[in-house]
Amino acid sequence: MDLLTLLWVILAFFFALAWSFWQYQSLQSGQRNLFYTLFSLRTLGVFSILLLLINPSWVQKTVVEQKAPLFMVVDNSASVAFLKEQETAKNILLDFQKSTSLKNKFDVQFLAIDEEVRGIDSLQFQGKHSDLGKVGNHLRNIAPKRNYPVVLLSDGNQTKGKDFVYSFFENQTVHAMVLGDTTTITDWKVAQVNHNKFALYQNQFPVEVFVDYTGKNISSAQVVLKKGGQIIQRKEVSLNKTQKTARVEWLVPATTVGLQTYQVEIVSTTAERNTKNNVYPFAVEVLDQRKKIALVSAIQHPDIAALKRAIQSNAYRELEVFSPTENKDFSAFSAVILYQPNASFSNVLKQVANARINYWLITGLHTDFGLVNQFQSDLDFEMSSQKEDYQTIYQSGFNLFQTDNIGFSEFPPLEHPFGNVSTKGNMQVLLQPSIRNIAINQPLFGFVENGNQRFAYLLGENLWKWRAATYRKEQNFEKFDVLIDKTIQFISSTQPRKRLDVSVENFYRSGEDIEIKAQFFNKNYEIDTNAELLFKLQLEGEKTKISQKMFRGASQFLIQFFDLKPGNYQWEVTEAVSNITEKGKFTILEFQPEEQFVQPNVIKMQQLATQQNGGFWLANQWKDVEQQLLQSNDFPIIEKTQSTRKAWIDWYGWLLLAVLFLSIEWFVRKYNGML
């Protein structure tokens, strides 16, 4: 108790005496016994109350030992079990837990690591991934900044995340204890397969395979590519202890449309402990982008040959030329080019309009504009009999599809009847006409998107001169052909804009976290995050269906799935209010990343120990690790003095005494008729 508090206590006692004496001094002469009784009770009661108000206390100082933390982190992934080291890991952990010497020097804490860092309640060794890089990040968040040791008991095989070698503090001491047989074991492994997610039908797509070999002797193996159990590609490789990696490349023909599943496999006569890493499945979505285009013309013109060569420069475009008098069903074509329609086009235009076929209309000196005005509603032609040469002005604000200015202003002019052309709909203009460098406020080359239909309009003939001019300038026709190809691509696309857009991969690998995203748009095609999206998922061959609401984010919806078993899945997303639905399917391929290892990654564990100033140890050297930790002077026990302020009195006890003294005083006064 400090001096000031003691003075307050003494002052309170004398105040209680003075107050009580003043209250009962009249009783001194005739009732001395009653005076002493009431005086004493009042003094004790008042003093008790004052003591409670002062609340005297004293400071207790204790010396506390602060031990450095010691983190023992055990690899809980399936690769440890696959290497048959789970019992070894459990025994080492048990020995560390029983070590009283370590507990006397360190604050020992135990953690497990697979995909996440967690407490070590039980080790199952079933983690489907090893994200060892999370150990360092986890310790950064929970451990003090002072230097402390870490013991990592692992096989060093990492299948996910940041490289664990570089995840710790610079001054952090990490002892790497490796699980597994470190002797060289003969093993072939498909390390990586690079491939496209998509391929075009009747085209070839590249497949790149990296093969790893571990062994002391020269060994040969065949790397084969299978589809449906049949070998479609093969190559023999030979490796040894110095040349450990081989790269194999194939060009694989895409002969079937749809999701195609392939498998890379190593076939070796060498006996191997692990053959699961000899197989690597993957899938490629083969798309058919071939488009059949019809060109209808009643006249012979060089433009037709120029268009045909430009369109067929893309192997996925096929052009057929017809006369308007031919009885042809155009519904089988993706789009129709109507070249300078005249009176003979009457039946063709009716069929195109009734079947709602996308078209590209090209007008010129031989066009019947009365018929054209009746056929379409995007442009209104008022033409004279006079012809005019029109130069072009490129419109940089055009954004229906990506295109470049290929030097349109330098191209020869297009011929077209002179007159007034006005737009009646929402047309985006790529090229605007000009006469003697004076811009004309009407379209020359424009595009219209009307719901599910798309149209293109070119007002002018002698397009063949543009192709020739491109060749003179570039020594090839590429830029002109690309312009025509993008025009064909625009008008031949029949995919409407969706209000519900779901982003799903065609295939996943087992063990991967599957994340599916979706966006919903209102009728104005603005993102609507207030919608309710229900996601349904069903594995083919099973009756059980998973139904969950998609999580609403800032601009999209999200749902995640974990640990789905391999197979073909059908999915369906439905918006609750509008009942708009999208359906699809994806495939989960069988693959266990933790079973791809045949021995521990000794190099990585040694690198970690060297970088973090720790030791590299084998699993049977755990006693040496213990001795190293006990003998190290880098982690001393820090003694700290802690001051604790404690109350001098029991608050409840003194309150009870004050009430007791004052109550007795009241009864005595009552008994003696003083109230």
XYZ file of C-alpha atoms in Angstrom:
675
model
C 0.000 0.000 0.000
C 1.420 3.396 -0.937
C 1.833 6.207 1.630
C -0.984 8.356 0.257
C -3.503 5.538 0.531
C -2.327 4.823 4.117
C -2.851 8.470 5.029
C -6.376 8.351 3.594
C -7.142 5.256 5.706
C -5.838 6.916 8.901
C -7.762 10.084 8.128
C -10.930 8.041 7.503
C -10.518 6.304 10.894
C -10.132 9.574 12.813
C -13.048 11.082 10.864
C -15.215 8.122 11.927
C -14.136 8.624 15.560
C -14.857 12.359 15.467
C -18.192 11.916 13.730
C -19.331 9.238 16.208
C -18.161 11.202 19.256
C -20.029 14.300 18.057
C -23.183 12.208 17.532
C -23.202 10.640 20.995
C -21.327 13.092 23.283
C -24.565 13.887 25.120
C -24.643 10.331 26.499
C -21.278 10.617 28.288
C -22.600 12.007 31.555
C -25.502 9.722 32.468
C -25.409 6.718 30.131
C -21.736 5.902 29.807
C -22.203 2.182 28.837
C -24.734 3.063 26.133
C -22.381 5.796 24.918
C -19.483 3.372 24.445
C -21.719 0.850 22.669
C -23.261 3.263 20.177
C -20.002 5.172 19.742
C -18.134 1.987 18.867
C -20.831 0.711 16.471
C -21.119 4.055 14.673
C -17.310 4.375 14.397
C -16.925 0.876 12.949
C -19.825 1.327 10.521
C -18.692 4.727 9.200
C -15.066 3.565 8.963
C -16.138 0.483 6.996
C -18.034 2.632 4.494
C -15.129 5.048 4.086
C -12.723 2.132 3.671
C -14.899 0.787 0.863
C -14.790 4.179 -0.850
C -10.988 4.421 -0.532
C -10.578 0.772 -1.651
C -6.917 0.433 -0.584
C -4.773 -1.913 -2.696
C -1.193 -3.156 -3.000
C 1.017 -4.257 -5.918
C 2.189 -7.867 -6.113
C 5.217 -8.549 -8.329
C 5.835 -12.003 -9.793
C 8.531 -13.329 -12.125
C 7.117 -15.104 -15.224
C 9.128 -17.292 -17.592
C 8.266 -16.819 -21.275
C 9.301 -19.810 -23.354
C 9.953 -19.616 -27.085
C 7.244 -21.415 -29.088
C 8.208 -24.621 -30.868
C 5.910 -25.633 -33.719
C 5.820 -29.266 -34.750
C 4.048 -29.461 -38.146
C 3.102 -32.888 -39.526
C 2.195 -33.581 -43.158
C -1.353 -35.013 -43.150
C -1.717 -35.527 -46.922
C -2.480 -38.798 -48.683
C 1.021 -38.995 -50.165
C 2.398 -39.928 -46.713
C 0.051 -42.909 -46.585
C 0.837 -43.759 -50.197
C 4.538 -43.930 -49.234
C 3.513 -46.108 -46.237
C 4.986 -43.656 -43.732
C 1.883 -42.890 -41.669
C 2.933 -45.040 -38.686
C 6.394 -43.488 -38.703
C 4.868 -40.010 -38.589
C 2.520 -40.945 -35.728
C 5.351 -42.469 -33.665
C 7.577 -39.410 -34.118
C 4.714 -37.144 -33.150
C 3.979 -39.229 -30.051
C 7.638 -39.095 -28.965
C 7.702 -35.310 -29.320
C 4.486 -35.022 -27.333
C 5.950 -37.113 -24.496
C 9.245 -35.192 -24.307
C 9.253 -33.346 -20.969
C 12.653 -31.809 -21.781
C 11.222 -29.991 -24.763
C 8.195 -28.872 -22.757
C 10.482 -27.461 -20.073
C 12.336 -25.305 -22.603
C 9.673 -24.556 -25.226
C 6.006 -23.815 -25.527
C 5.452 -26.835 -27.781
C 2.538 -26.611 -30.223
C 1.466 -29.226 -32.773
C -0.123 -28.590 -36.190
C -1.140 -30.656 -39.220
C -0.957 -29.556 -42.857
C -2.652 -30.822 -46.007
C -4.826 -28.350 -47.927
C -5.114 -26.194 -44.789
C -3.274 -25.781 -41.500
C -5.277 -27.221 -38.604
C -4.959 -28.613 -35.104
C -3.507 -32.043 -34.727
C -6.481 -33.750 -33.028
C -6.035 -36.826 -35.214
C -3.938 -37.721 -38.221
C -5.842 -39.469 -41.022
C -3.385 -38.884 -43.900
C -6.278 -38.399 -46.336
C -5.597 -34.849 -47.534
C -6.107 -34.692 -51.291
C -3.555 -31.903 -51.702
C -0.358 -30.753 -50.011
C -0.235 -26.983 -49.689
C 2.923 -26.795 -47.593
C 3.336 -23.102 -48.403
C 0.497 -22.303 -45.993
C 2.616 -23.355 -43.001
C 4.818 -20.269 -43.163
C 1.884 -17.942 -43.792
C -0.061 -19.439 -40.881
C 2.837 -19.020 -38.462
C 3.263 -15.399 -39.546
C -0.254 -14.714 -38.293
C -0.304 -16.607 -34.994
C 3.274 -16.599 -33.712
C 5.234 -13.730 -32.116
C 7.857 -11.884 -34.100
C 10.725 -13.243 -32.007
C 12.797 -16.037 -33.435
C 11.404 -19.520 -32.810
C 12.063 -23.003 -34.223
C 9.817 -25.053 -36.495
C 10.016 -28.781 -37.152
C 8.396 -29.788 -40.450
C 7.765 -33.536 -40.701
C 6.858 -34.160 -44.343
C 7.728 -35.990 -47.528
C 8.260 -32.603 -49.201
C 5.845 -33.383 -52.028
C 3.705 -30.326 -52.722
C 0.746 -30.394 -55.114
C -0.789 -26.976 -54.550
C -0.027 -23.390 -53.618
C 3.081 -21.279 -53.147
C 6.491 -22.937 -52.913
C 6.921 -23.794 -49.216
C 10.681 -23.171 -49.317
C 10.061 -19.414 -49.539
C 7.062 -19.098 -47.202
C 8.848 -18.606 -43.853
C 10.435 -15.578 -42.170
C 14.066 -15.010 -43.030
C 15.291 -15.447 -39.442
C 13.024 -18.392 -38.688
C 14.810 -21.666 -37.911
C 13.173 -24.597 -39.695
C 14.260 -28.209 -39.201
C 13.189 -30.409 -42.115
C 12.486 -34.042 -41.207
C 11.846 -36.097 -44.313
C 9.407 -39.013 -44.377
C 10.001 -41.876 -46.789
C 12.760 -43.890 -48.329
C 15.420 -41.491 -49.633
C 17.260 -44.131 -51.662
C 16.944 -43.790 -55.421
C 13.968 -45.771 -56.739
C 13.401 -46.480 -60.403
C 10.315 -44.630 -61.526
C 8.768 -43.184 -64.671
C 6.319 -40.325 -64.288
C 4.121 -38.171 -66.525
C 5.110 -34.838 -64.985
C 2.951 -32.497 -67.058
C 0.678 -32.452 -70.090
C 0.020 -29.195 -71.934
C -2.926 -29.082 -74.309
C -5.660 -26.798 -75.606
C -9.029 -26.808 -73.908
C -10.680 -26.491 -77.308
C -9.891 -27.722 -80.808
C -11.579 -27.204 -84.162
C -13.218 -30.083 -85.944
C -11.105 -31.642 -88.738
C -8.107 -29.694 -87.510
C -5.086 -30.702 -85.441
C -4.297 -29.627 -81.896
C -0.913 -29.871 -80.158
C -0.213 -32.029 -77.115
C 3.023 -31.518 -75.176
C 4.109 -34.136 -72.635
C 6.934 -33.868 -70.091
C 8.241 -37.187 -68.781
C 10.422 -37.553 -65.669
C 12.668 -40.498 -64.845
C 14.317 -41.443 -61.569
C 16.857 -44.243 -61.556
C 20.509 -45.202 -61.675
C 20.597 -46.990 -65.032
C 19.614 -46.179 -68.592
C 15.987 -47.051 -69.194
C 13.662 -46.844 -72.187
C 9.898 -46.515 -72.300
C 7.125 -45.766 -74.739
C 4.991 -42.677 -74.254
C 1.597 -43.382 -75.798
C -1.550 -41.342 -76.316
C -4.805 -43.247 -76.039
C -8.362 -42.427 -76.945
C -11.091 -44.865 -75.987
C -8.468 -47.474 -75.121
C -6.895 -47.277 -78.577
C -3.347 -45.992 -79.100
C -3.363 -43.084 -81.550
C 0.174 -41.740 -80.993
C 3.368 -43.191 -79.578
C 6.999 -42.255 -79.105
C 9.937 -44.022 -77.468
C 12.186 -42.146 -75.051
C 15.399 -43.168 -73.295
C 16.590 -41.523 -70.071
C 19.257 -42.020 -67.394
C 20.429 -40.585 -64.067
C 21.846 -37.457 -65.719
C 19.257 -36.891 -68.411
C 16.097 -37.177 -66.322
C 13.487 -35.372 -68.417
C 12.090 -35.832 -71.908
C 9.659 -33.731 -73.923
C 7.240 -35.343 -76.351
C 5.085 -33.421 -78.855
C 2.201 -34.619 -80.986
C -0.301 -33.073 -83.385
C -3.568 -34.877 -82.772
C -6.362 -34.819 -85.357
C -9.786 -33.698 -84.100
C -12.073 -36.123 -85.892
C -15.120 -36.126 -83.606
C -17.193 -33.196 -82.381
C -17.809 -32.864 -78.635
C -15.875 -33.553 -75.435
C -13.098 -36.027 -76.197
C -11.204 -37.804 -73.406
C -7.569 -38.799 -73.893
C -4.942 -40.489 -71.757
C -1.175 -40.209 -71.803
C 0.495 -43.373 -70.560
C 4.076 -44.527 -70.067
C 4.660 -48.161 -70.981
C 7.910 -49.489 -69.515
C 9.360 -52.936 -68.918
C 11.205 -51.627 -65.854
C 9.701 -52.744 -62.550
C 8.243 -49.742 -60.706
C 6.873 -49.345 -57.199
C 4.335 -46.745 -58.337
C 2.584 -46.994 -61.694
C -0.249 -44.587 -60.919
C 1.923 -41.654 -61.970
C 2.423 -43.312 -65.368
C -1.069 -42.253 -66.453
C -2.365 -38.738 -67.065
C -5.942 -38.249 -68.358
C -7.159 -35.057 -70.020
C -9.997 -33.877 -72.220
C -10.434 -31.552 -75.184
C -13.673 -29.986 -76.437
C -13.832 -30.309 -80.240
C -15.903 -27.547 -81.818
C -17.421 -27.546 -85.275
C -17.177 -24.003 -86.614
C -17.789 -24.789 -90.272
C -20.249 -22.406 -91.864
C -22.064 -22.871 -95.171
C -22.720 -19.567 -96.911
C -24.893 -19.050 -100.000
C -24.256 -16.247 -102.528
C -27.112 -15.397 -104.872
C -26.482 -13.251 -107.956
C -28.260 -12.751 -111.247
C -25.191 -11.216 -112.932
C -21.590 -12.134 -113.598
C -19.227 -9.813 -111.740
C -15.575 -9.909 -110.522
C -16.851 -9.180 -107.019
C -18.278 -12.701 -106.831
C -14.888 -14.320 -107.460
C -13.225 -11.959 -104.964
C -15.800 -12.804 -102.303
C -15.492 -16.529 -102.956
C -11.703 -16.525 -102.619
C -11.806 -14.365 -99.493
C -14.482 -16.468 -97.782
C -12.887 -19.811 -98.633
C -9.486 -18.645 -97.388
C -10.891 -19.800 -94.041
C -11.058 -23.590 -94.070
C -14.195 -23.441 -91.946
C -16.168 -21.464 -94.495
C -17.875 -23.006 -97.514
C -19.434 -20.787 -100.194
C -21.936 -21.890 -102.819
C -23.032 -19.555 -105.613
C -26.582 -19.727 -106.971
C -28.734 -17.994 -109.506
C -31.979 -16.505 -108.124
C -33.944 -18.612 -110.596
C -32.731 -21.861 -108.982
C -35.202 -23.549 -106.648
C -32.941 -23.729 -103.590
C -33.751 -24.195 -99.898
C -31.558 -21.660 -98.057
C -32.525 -22.805 -94.542
C -29.530 -25.170 -94.547
C -27.126 -22.215 -94.824
C -25.823 -20.102 -91.955
C -26.248 -16.905 -93.991
C -26.991 -15.640 -97.510
C -25.158 -12.986 -99.525
C -27.631 -11.153 -101.736
C -25.566 -9.601 -104.506
C -27.398 -6.755 -106.272
C -30.961 -8.103 -106.114
C -33.188 -7.427 -109.135
C -36.680 -8.503 -110.169
C -35.612 -12.150 -110.440
C -34.884 -12.192 -106.679
C -38.548 -12.045 -105.672
C -38.845 -15.680 -104.515
C -35.374 -15.668 -102.914
C -36.140 -12.586 -100.834
C -39.466 -14.037 -99.698
C -37.755 -17.260 -98.562
C -35.008 -15.368 -96.728
C -37.565 -13.152 -94.962
C -39.937 -16.007 -94.030
C -37.138 -18.278 -92.774
C -35.532 -15.347 -90.899
C -32.147 -16.081 -92.439
C -29.260 -13.706 -91.767
C -27.996 -11.969 -94.879
C -25.438 -9.611 -96.363
C -26.993 -7.264 -98.904
C -24.661 -5.732 -101.516
C -26.133 -3.078 -103.792
C -24.748 -1.456 -106.934
C -25.513 -0.301 -110.430
C -27.659 -3.373 -111.251
C -29.866 -3.306 -108.136
C -33.663 -2.971 -108.104
C -33.997 -0.535 -105.179
C -37.808 -0.669 -105.188
C -37.625 -4.387 -104.486
C -34.903 -3.826 -101.878
C -37.019 -1.215 -100.055
C -39.898 -3.711 -99.872
C -37.623 -6.507 -98.595
C -35.809 -4.850 -95.695
C -36.637 -2.154 -93.134
C -33.193 -0.905 -92.125
C -32.448 1.421 -95.065
C -34.554 3.582 -97.343
C -33.098 4.071 -100.838
C -34.019 7.045 -103.060
C -31.708 6.542 -106.023
C -31.262 8.396 -109.316
C -30.041 7.052 -112.640
C -26.706 8.839 -112.183
C -23.784 6.820 -110.852
C -21.138 8.046 -108.445
C -17.722 6.937 -107.170
C -17.626 6.765 -103.388
C -14.453 6.840 -101.308
C -14.589 5.548 -97.739
C -14.101 7.014 -94.260
C -13.326 4.549 -91.460
C -15.453 4.942 -88.302
C -13.208 4.292 -85.280
C -16.195 4.119 -82.922
C -17.483 0.919 -84.513
C -17.685 -1.767 -81.778
C -19.862 -4.659 -82.959
C -16.719 -6.682 -83.519
C -13.016 -5.954 -83.492
C -11.636 -4.646 -86.753
C -8.766 -2.426 -87.870
C -8.413 0.343 -90.397
C -6.689 -1.534 -93.211
C -6.206 1.637 -95.292
C -9.766 2.093 -96.517
C -9.134 5.700 -97.528
C -6.478 4.518 -100.016
C -8.716 1.921 -101.662
C -10.266 2.523 -105.095
C -13.784 3.990 -104.922
C -16.903 1.834 -105.070
C -19.505 2.536 -107.750
C -23.110 3.080 -106.738
C -26.116 5.041 -108.014
C -26.238 8.573 -106.660
C -29.065 9.386 -104.296
C -30.182 9.594 -100.723
C -29.903 6.640 -98.315
C -31.436 7.041 -94.876
C -31.322 4.630 -91.966
C -34.581 3.573 -90.340
C -33.203 1.291 -87.653
C -30.289 1.003 -85.260
C -27.335 0.527 -87.599
C -23.665 0.600 -86.669
C -21.587 2.020 -89.511
C -18.084 0.744 -90.189
C -17.479 2.821 -93.357
C -19.009 6.142 -94.338
C -18.987 7.346 -97.975
C -17.314 10.525 -99.216
C -17.296 12.321 -102.561
C -14.118 14.270 -103.348
C -13.152 14.175 -99.633
C -16.552 15.491 -98.526
C -18.240 13.149 -96.071
C -21.791 12.048 -96.882
C -24.074 11.498 -93.891
C -25.209 8.023 -94.856
C -23.790 4.506 -94.507
C -21.565 2.734 -96.997
C -20.815 -0.415 -94.978
C -23.091 -0.959 -91.982
C -24.322 -3.722 -89.656
C -27.612 -4.346 -87.865
C -28.357 -6.633 -84.918
C -32.085 -7.178 -84.444
C -32.843 -9.729 -81.752
C -31.548 -13.077 -82.978
C -30.963 -11.813 -86.529
C -27.938 -10.050 -87.961
C -27.588 -8.193 -91.262
C -24.801 -6.453 -93.174
C -25.197 -3.820 -95.894
C -22.520 -2.784 -98.429
C -23.577 0.018 -100.786
C -21.236 -0.228 -103.752
C -19.750 -2.629 -106.267
C -16.169 -3.308 -107.450
C -15.158 -4.842 -104.162
C -12.622 -6.904 -106.119
C -10.519 -3.741 -106.542
C -10.103 -3.569 -102.751
C -8.694 -7.086 -102.708
C -6.288 -6.238 -105.515
C -5.225 -3.014 -103.753
C -4.532 -4.989 -100.564
C -2.249 -7.331 -102.488
C -0.359 -4.465 -104.114
C 0.297 -2.925 -100.714
C 0.923 -6.023 -98.569
C 1.910 -8.659 -101.150
C -0.907 -10.808 -99.793
C -4.697 -10.740 -99.453
C -4.756 -11.332 -95.693
C -6.174 -8.025 -94.427
C -8.988 -7.950 -96.978
C -9.800 -11.621 -96.389
C -9.920 -11.035 -92.623
C -12.413 -8.178 -93.123
C -14.665 -10.404 -95.210
C -14.260 -13.301 -92.768
C -15.315 -11.136 -89.818
C -18.320 -9.936 -91.772
C -19.290 -13.552 -92.489
C -18.680 -14.474 -88.869
C -20.982 -11.667 -87.737
C -23.906 -12.518 -90.002
C -23.566 -16.296 -89.580
C -23.722 -16.172 -85.799
C -27.159 -17.206 -84.593
C -26.500 -17.167 -80.857
C -28.856 -14.718 -79.123
C -27.720 -12.741 -76.146
C -28.611 -14.644 -73.009
C -30.131 -13.135 -69.888
C -28.678 -15.985 -67.852
C -24.989 -16.594 -68.516
C -23.357 -19.549 -66.717
C -19.587 -20.081 -66.747
C -18.786 -23.807 -66.431
C -15.740 -25.718 -67.643
C -16.340 -28.810 -69.733
C -14.187 -30.974 -67.490
C -12.435 -30.922 -64.135
C -9.933 -33.200 -62.447
C -10.919 -35.077 -59.317
C -9.617 -33.332 -56.221
C -10.034 -29.869 -57.740
C -12.268 -27.290 -56.103
C -15.037 -26.621 -58.628
C -16.173 -23.000 -58.847
C -19.125 -22.117 -61.082
C -20.079 -18.505 -61.807
C -23.232 -17.002 -63.298
C -24.613 -13.613 -64.267
C -28.260 -12.661 -64.670
C -29.462 -9.668 -66.729
C -32.775 -7.851 -66.645
C -34.751 -7.064 -69.802
C -32.501 -4.087 -70.479
C -29.487 -6.413 -70.229
C -28.272 -4.778 -67.035
C -26.735 -6.983 -64.357
C -29.407 -7.959 -61.834
C -27.878 -9.066 -58.522
C -31.274 -9.243 -56.809
C -32.221 -12.398 -58.679
C -32.469 -15.814 -57.017
C -30.533 -18.524 -58.852
C -31.076 -22.183 -57.995
C -28.326 -24.600 -59.035
C -29.113 -28.294 -59.517
C -26.462 -30.966 -60.040
C -26.858 -34.671 -60.734
C -24.351 -37.445 -61.406
C -25.351 -39.612 -64.346
C -26.594 -42.972 -63.141
C -27.679 -41.683 -59.727
C -31.120 -40.476 -58.639
C -29.893 -38.066 -55.968
C -29.833 -34.441 -57.120
C -28.015 -31.609 -55.348
C -30.031 -28.369 -55.151
C -28.470 -25.207 -53.736
C -28.963 -21.467 -54.065
C -26.064 -19.689 -55.705
C -24.251 -17.157 -53.522
C -24.950 -13.556 -54.546
C -21.817 -11.433 -55.070
C -21.250 -7.845 -56.145
C -21.652 -8.496 -59.880
C -22.152 -12.241 -60.232
C -23.391 -15.400 -58.555
C -21.121 -18.148 -57.308
C -21.305 -21.740 -56.132
C -18.503 -24.099 -55.147
C -18.273 -27.876 -54.865
C -15.628 -29.932 -53.119
C -14.749 -33.619 -53.317
C -17.148 -34.555 -56.118
C -16.420 -38.061 -57.310
C -15.381 -38.719 -60.936
C -18.107 -39.081 -63.533
C -20.408 -37.188 -65.875
C -22.583 -34.523 -64.266
C -25.637 -32.684 -65.568
C -26.318 -29.196 -64.222
C -29.226 -26.789 -64.383
C -29.522 -23.157 -63.261
C -32.966 -21.561 -62.887
C -33.898 -17.971 -62.027
C -36.787 -18.034 -59.559
C -38.943 -15.130 -60.856
C -38.517 -15.315 -64.637
C -38.029 -19.116 -64.649
C -35.220 -18.677 -67.204
C -33.140 -21.854 -67.254
C -29.739 -22.872 -68.568
C -28.583 -26.496 -68.721
C -25.346 -28.255 -69.455
C -22.935 -30.934 -68.352
C -19.354 -31.408 -67.292
C -17.057 -34.341 -66.597
C -14.785 -34.978 -63.622
C -11.767 -37.037 -64.659
C -10.201 -39.555 -62.299
C -6.911 -38.202 -60.958
C -5.213 -38.397 -57.543
C -2.353 -35.875 -57.361
C -1.084 -37.236 -54.033
C -0.496 -40.653 -55.595
C 1.886 -39.328 -58.230
C 4.980 -39.553 -56.004
C 7.155 -42.590 -55.486
C 9.605 -41.074 -52.992
C 10.083 -37.930 -50.899
C 11.297 -34.668 -52.388
C 14.665 -34.669 -50.659
C 16.007 -31.737 -52.697
C 13.211 -29.389 -51.588
C 13.512 -30.406 -47.937
C 17.290 -29.884 -48.009
C 16.802 -26.517 -49.684
C 14.338 -25.486 -46.972
C 16.711 -26.504 -44.164
C 19.644 -24.654 -45.738
C 17.676 -21.487 -46.422
C 16.155 -21.342 -42.928
C 19.384 -22.179 -41.032
C 17.926 -25.417 -39.737
C 18.878 -29.047 -40.073
C 17.956 -31.710 -42.577
C 17.034 -34.940 -40.837
C 15.811 -38.390 -41.701
C 12.776 -39.740 -39.887
C 14.871 -42.057 -37.680
C 16.943 -39.104 -36.424
C 14.211 -37.478 -34.378
C 16.269 -37.887 -31.158
C 19.051 -35.863 -32.771
C 16.519 -33.151 -33.596
C 15.449 -33.096 -29.947
C 19.042 -32.774 -28.736
C 19.750 -30.024 -31.265
C 16.774 -28.044 -29.978
C 17.676 -28.573 -26.321
C 21.320 -27.580 -26.800
C 20.590 -24.510 -28.888
C 21.125 -21.162 -27.178
C 19.183 -19.263 -29.822
C 15.876 -19.670 -28.008
C 16.432 -18.656 -24.345
C 13.694 -18.533 -21.752
C 12.879 -14.885 -21.110
C 12.054 -13.866 -17.531
C 9.567 -11.049 -17.164
C 8.306 -9.308 -14.014
C 4.570 -8.892 -13.873
C 2.921 -6.448 -11.482
C -0.575 -7.235 -10.266
C -2.621 -4.797 -8.179
C -4.665 -6.582 -5.532
C -7.334 -5.177 -3.194
C -6.356 -4.866 0.499
C -9.865 -5.600 1.651
C -12.604 -7.979 0.658
C -15.224 -5.644 -0.846
C -18.199 -7.887 -0.107
C -16.967 -8.707 3.428
C -16.456 -5.091 4.435
C -19.837 -4.117 2.984
C -21.455 -6.865 5.037
C -19.624 -5.626 8.177
C -20.743 -2.016 7.551
C -24.361 -3.147 7.211
C -24.015 -5.329 10.332
C -22.545 -2.546 12.516
C -25.083 0.047 11.434
C -27.974 -2.426 11.823
C -26.964 -3.315 15.409
C -26.656 0.405 16.141
C -30.189 0.982 14.853
C -31.649 -1.812 17.007
C -29.805 -0.540 20.111
C -31.145 2.967 19.511
C -34.618 1.536 18.943
C -34.450 -0.514 22.090
C -33.430 2.503 24.166
C -36.170 4.694 22.740
C -33.836 6.970 20.799
C -35.826 6.662 17.527
